[in-house]
């Protein structure tokens, strides 16, 4: 039997989660235009933050910029890069209590060598049960 979205063995049926929205700046334009590096980095940081990565897809744009999307058992993550200004938008939503989306964002900022990190955390679903 497969699990429904937003369920893990620790939190079956829990309709709650954390949505981390971040802006990273002061990042190398070369890294922000490196599709393979970004795919690998996003997958790695999500795994380190206890998320279950199902698939990572990406699209490189011309003349520059990359979007990477990760499908997670716990929900999703995305990055949208702007090499021309050394910045990236990051969005990580995980439901349940096992995965740590804020940690994933911090690890990604570290991997990219971001000079500045701005985050907003939105508690979603049933507030009293969210991590």
PDB file of C-alpha atoms in Angstrom:
ATOM      1  CA  UNK A   1       0.000   0.000   0.000  1.00  0.00           C
ATOM      2  CA  UNK A   2       1.461   3.392  -0.936  1.00  0.00           C
ATOM      3  CA  UNK A   3       1.436   6.363   1.380  1.00  0.00           C
ATOM      4  CA  UNK A   4      -0.669   9.412   0.621  1.00  0.00           C
ATOM      5  CA  UNK A   5       1.077  12.762   0.066  1.00  0.00           C
ATOM      6  CA  UNK A   6       2.454  14.362   3.230  1.00  0.00           C
ATOM      7  CA  UNK A   7       2.715  11.134   5.180  1.00  0.00           C
ATOM      8  CA  UNK A   8       5.699   9.391   6.668  1.00  0.00           C
ATOM      9  CA  UNK A   9       5.858   6.460   9.029  1.00  0.00           C
ATOM     10  CA  UNK A  10       6.243   8.945  11.916  1.00  0.00           C
ATOM     11  CA  UNK A  11       3.273  11.107  10.920  1.00  0.00           C
ATOM     12  CA  UNK A  12       0.740   9.080   8.942  1.00  0.00           C
ATOM     13  CA  UNK A  13      -2.312  11.236   8.298  1.00  0.00           C
ATOM     14  CA  UNK A  14      -0.723  14.437   9.617  1.00  0.00           C
ATOM     15  CA  UNK A  15      -1.916  17.438   7.613  1.00  0.00           C
ATOM     16  CA  UNK A  16       0.819  19.844   8.702  1.00  0.00           C
ATOM     17  CA  UNK A  17       4.185  21.046   7.544  1.00  0.00           C
ATOM     18  CA  UNK A  18       6.782  23.753   7.123  1.00  0.00           C
ATOM     19  CA  UNK A  19       7.226  25.834   3.975  1.00  0.00           C
ATOM     20  CA  UNK A  20      10.561  27.641   3.782  1.00  0.00           C
ATOM     21  CA  UNK A  21      10.860  30.440   1.233  1.00  0.00           C
ATOM     22  CA  UNK A  22      14.349  31.821   0.759  1.00  0.00           C
ATOM     23  CA  UNK A  23      16.363  34.265  -1.285  1.00  0.00           C
ATOM     24  CA  UNK A  24      20.105  33.703  -1.523  1.00  0.00           C
ATOM     25  CA  UNK A  25      22.441  36.339  -2.922  1.00  0.00           C
ATOM     26  CA  UNK A  26      26.129  36.909  -3.407  1.00  0.00           C
ATOM     27  CA  UNK A  27      26.457  33.592  -5.255  1.00  0.00           C
ATOM     28  CA  UNK A  28      28.864  32.865  -8.102  1.00  0.00           C
ATOM     29  CA  UNK A  29      27.220  33.293 -11.503  1.00  0.00           C
ATOM     30  CA  UNK A  30      29.118  30.222 -12.708  1.00  0.00           C
ATOM     31  CA  UNK A  31      27.504  28.014 -10.027  1.00  0.00           C
ATOM     32  CA  UNK A  32      24.066  29.481 -10.673  1.00  0.00           C
ATOM     33  CA  UNK A  33      24.317  28.522 -14.343  1.00  0.00           C
ATOM     34  CA  UNK A  34      25.654  24.980 -13.722  1.00  0.00           C
ATOM     35  CA  UNK A  35      22.610  22.741 -14.190  1.00  0.00           C
ATOM     36  CA  UNK A  36      24.285  19.475 -13.159  1.00  0.00           C
ATOM     37  CA  UNK A  37      25.863  20.980 -10.034  1.00  0.00           C
ATOM     38  CA  UNK A  38      22.534  22.464  -8.957  1.00  0.00           C
ATOM     39  CA  UNK A  39      20.628  19.201  -9.485  1.00  0.00           C
ATOM     40  CA  UNK A  40      23.187  17.269  -7.487  1.00  0.00           C
ATOM     41  CA  UNK A  41      23.415  19.904  -4.729  1.00  0.00           C
ATOM     42  CA  UNK A  42      19.645  20.121  -4.264  1.00  0.00           C
ATOM     43  CA  UNK A  43      19.270  16.354  -4.080  1.00  0.00           C
ATOM     44  CA  UNK A  44      22.136  16.039  -1.598  1.00  0.00           C
ATOM     45  CA  UNK A  45      20.993  18.778   0.797  1.00  0.00           C
ATOM     46  CA  UNK A  46      17.446  17.440   0.836  1.00  0.00           C
ATOM     47  CA  UNK A  47      18.707  13.957   1.691  1.00  0.00           C
ATOM     48  CA  UNK A  48      20.929  15.388   4.444  1.00  0.00           C
ATOM     49  CA  UNK A  49      17.850  17.160   5.836  1.00  0.00           C
ATOM     50  CA  UNK A  50      15.999  13.814   6.092  1.00  0.00           C
ATOM     51  CA  UNK A  51      13.708  14.376   3.107  1.00  0.00           C
ATOM     52  CA  UNK A  52      12.926  11.477   0.767  1.00  0.00           C
ATOM     53  CA  UNK A  53      13.935  12.529  -2.756  1.00  0.00           C
ATOM     54  CA  UNK A  54      11.915  10.731  -5.433  1.00  0.00           C
ATOM     55  CA  UNK A  55      13.021  12.631  -8.535  1.00  0.00           C
ATOM     56  CA  UNK A  56      14.990  15.738  -9.494  1.00  0.00           C
ATOM     57  CA  UNK A  57      14.409  17.449 -12.832  1.00  0.00           C
ATOM     58  CA  UNK A  58      15.830  20.641 -14.283  1.00  0.00           C
ATOM     59  CA  UNK A  59      15.746  23.119 -17.142  1.00  0.00           C
ATOM     60  CA  UNK A  60      18.610  25.359 -18.257  1.00  0.00           C
ATOM     61  CA  UNK A  61      17.536  28.600 -19.872  1.00  0.00           C
ATOM     62  CA  UNK A  62      19.238  30.735 -22.526  1.00  0.00           C
ATOM     63  CA  UNK A  63      21.122  32.898 -22.221  1.00  0.00           C
ATOM     64  CA  UNK A  64      21.363  31.936 -18.524  1.00  0.00           C
ATOM     65  CA  UNK A  65      19.525  30.628 -15.489  1.00  0.00           C
ATOM     66  CA  UNK A  66      18.403  27.241 -14.232  1.00  0.00           C
ATOM     67  CA  UNK A  67      15.267  25.880 -12.565  1.00  0.00           C
ATOM     68  CA  UNK A  68      15.516  22.677 -10.541  1.00  0.00           C
ATOM     69  CA  UNK A  69      12.528  20.840  -9.098  1.00  0.00           C
ATOM     70  CA  UNK A  70      12.657  17.994  -6.583  1.00  0.00           C
ATOM     71  CA  UNK A  71       9.693  15.743  -5.970  1.00  0.00           C
ATOM     72  CA  UNK A  72       9.739  14.534  -2.374  1.00  0.00           C
ATOM     73  CA  UNK A  73       7.685  11.976  -0.511  1.00  0.00           C
ATOM     74  CA  UNK A  74       7.096  14.862   1.896  1.00  0.00           C
ATOM     75  CA  UNK A  75       6.172  17.343  -0.902  1.00  0.00           C
ATOM     76  CA  UNK A  76       8.582  19.385  -3.065  1.00  0.00           C
ATOM     77  CA  UNK A  77      11.535  21.756  -3.396  1.00  0.00           C
ATOM     78  CA  UNK A  78      12.566  24.180  -6.118  1.00  0.00           C
ATOM     79  CA  UNK A  79      15.331  26.585  -7.016  1.00  0.00           C
ATOM     80  CA  UNK A  80      15.233  29.313  -9.647  1.00  0.00           C
ATOM     81  CA  UNK A  81      18.572  30.972 -10.409  1.00  0.00           C
ATOM     82  CA  UNK A  82      19.442  34.435 -11.674  1.00  0.00           C
ATOM     83  CA  UNK A  83      23.165  34.286 -12.485  1.00  0.00           C
ATOM     84  CA  UNK A  84      23.164  37.836 -13.849  1.00  0.00           C
ATOM     85  CA  UNK A  85      22.529  39.161 -10.324  1.00  0.00           C
ATOM     86  CA  UNK A  86      24.119  36.336  -8.306  1.00  0.00           C
ATOM     87  CA  UNK A  87      20.816  35.360  -6.700  1.00  0.00           C
ATOM     88  CA  UNK A  88      18.489  32.390  -6.368  1.00  0.00           C
ATOM     89  CA  UNK A  89      14.959  31.785  -5.076  1.00  0.00           C
ATOM     90  CA  UNK A  90      14.556  28.607  -3.011  1.00  0.00           C
ATOM     91  CA  UNK A  91      11.281  26.981  -1.981  1.00  0.00           C
ATOM     92  CA  UNK A  92      11.181  23.875   0.243  1.00  0.00           C
ATOM     93  CA  UNK A  93       7.911  22.469   1.562  1.00  0.00           C
ATOM     94  CA  UNK A  94       7.809  19.327   3.652  1.00  0.00           C
ATOM     95  CA  UNK A  95       4.872  17.990   5.543  1.00  0.00           C
ATOM     96  CA  UNK A  96       5.080  15.756   8.544  1.00  0.00           C
ATOM     97  CA  UNK A  97       7.759  16.079  11.181  1.00  0.00           C
ATOM     98  CA  UNK A  98      10.754  14.081   9.935  1.00  0.00           C
ATOM     99  CA  UNK A  99      12.234  16.299   7.187  1.00  0.00           C
ATOM    100  CA  UNK A 100      13.895  19.597   8.073  1.00  0.00           C
ATOM    101  CA  UNK A 101      13.288  22.150   5.289  1.00  0.00           C
ATOM    102  CA  UNK A 102      15.112  25.016   7.025  1.00  0.00           C
ATOM    103  CA  UNK A 103      18.207  22.818   7.313  1.00  0.00           C
ATOM    104  CA  UNK A 104      17.974  21.975   3.611  1.00  0.00           C
ATOM    105  CA  UNK A 105      17.946  25.685   2.750  1.00  0.00           C
ATOM    106  CA  UNK A 106      20.932  26.407   5.016  1.00  0.00           C
ATOM    107  CA  UNK A 107      22.911  23.506   3.563  1.00  0.00           C
ATOM    108  CA  UNK A 108      22.143  24.733   0.041  1.00  0.00           C
ATOM    109  CA  UNK A 109      23.235  28.260   0.957  1.00  0.00           C
ATOM    110  CA  UNK A 110      26.493  26.807   2.281  1.00  0.00           C
ATOM    111  CA  UNK A 111      27.015  24.689  -0.866  1.00  0.00           C
ATOM    112  CA  UNK A 112      26.529  27.779  -3.025  1.00  0.00           C
ATOM    113  CA  UNK A 113      28.689  30.009  -0.833  1.00  0.00           C
ATOM    114  CA  UNK A 114      25.850  32.536  -0.501  1.00  0.00           C
ATOM    115  CA  UNK A 115      26.889  35.843   1.067  1.00  0.00           C
ATOM    116  CA  UNK A 116      23.326  36.653   2.178  1.00  0.00           C
ATOM    117  CA  UNK A 117      20.372  34.448   3.092  1.00  0.00           C
ATOM    118  CA  UNK A 118      16.841  35.684   3.745  1.00  0.00           C
ATOM    119  CA  UNK A 119      14.166  33.173   4.777  1.00  0.00           C
ATOM    120  CA  UNK A 120      10.515  33.125   5.694  1.00  0.00           C
ATOM    121  CA  UNK A 121       8.956  30.056   7.298  1.00  0.00           C
ATOM    122  CA  UNK A 122       5.252  29.388   6.902  1.00  0.00           C
ATOM    123  CA  UNK A 123       3.589  26.801   9.116  1.00  0.00           C
ATOM    124  CA  UNK A 124       0.925  25.069   7.044  1.00  0.00           C
ATOM    125  CA  UNK A 125      -1.975  22.806   7.868  1.00  0.00           C
ATOM    126  CA  UNK A 126      -2.877  21.959  11.433  1.00  0.00           C
ATOM    127  CA  UNK A 127      -0.701  24.438  13.323  1.00  0.00           C
ATOM    128  CA  UNK A 128      -0.457  22.671  16.674  1.00  0.00           C
ATOM    129  CA  UNK A 129       1.080  19.552  15.064  1.00  0.00           C
ATOM    130  CA  UNK A 130       3.646  21.134  12.718  1.00  0.00           C
ATOM    131  CA  UNK A 131       7.346  20.782  13.485  1.00  0.00           C
TER     132      UNK A 131
END
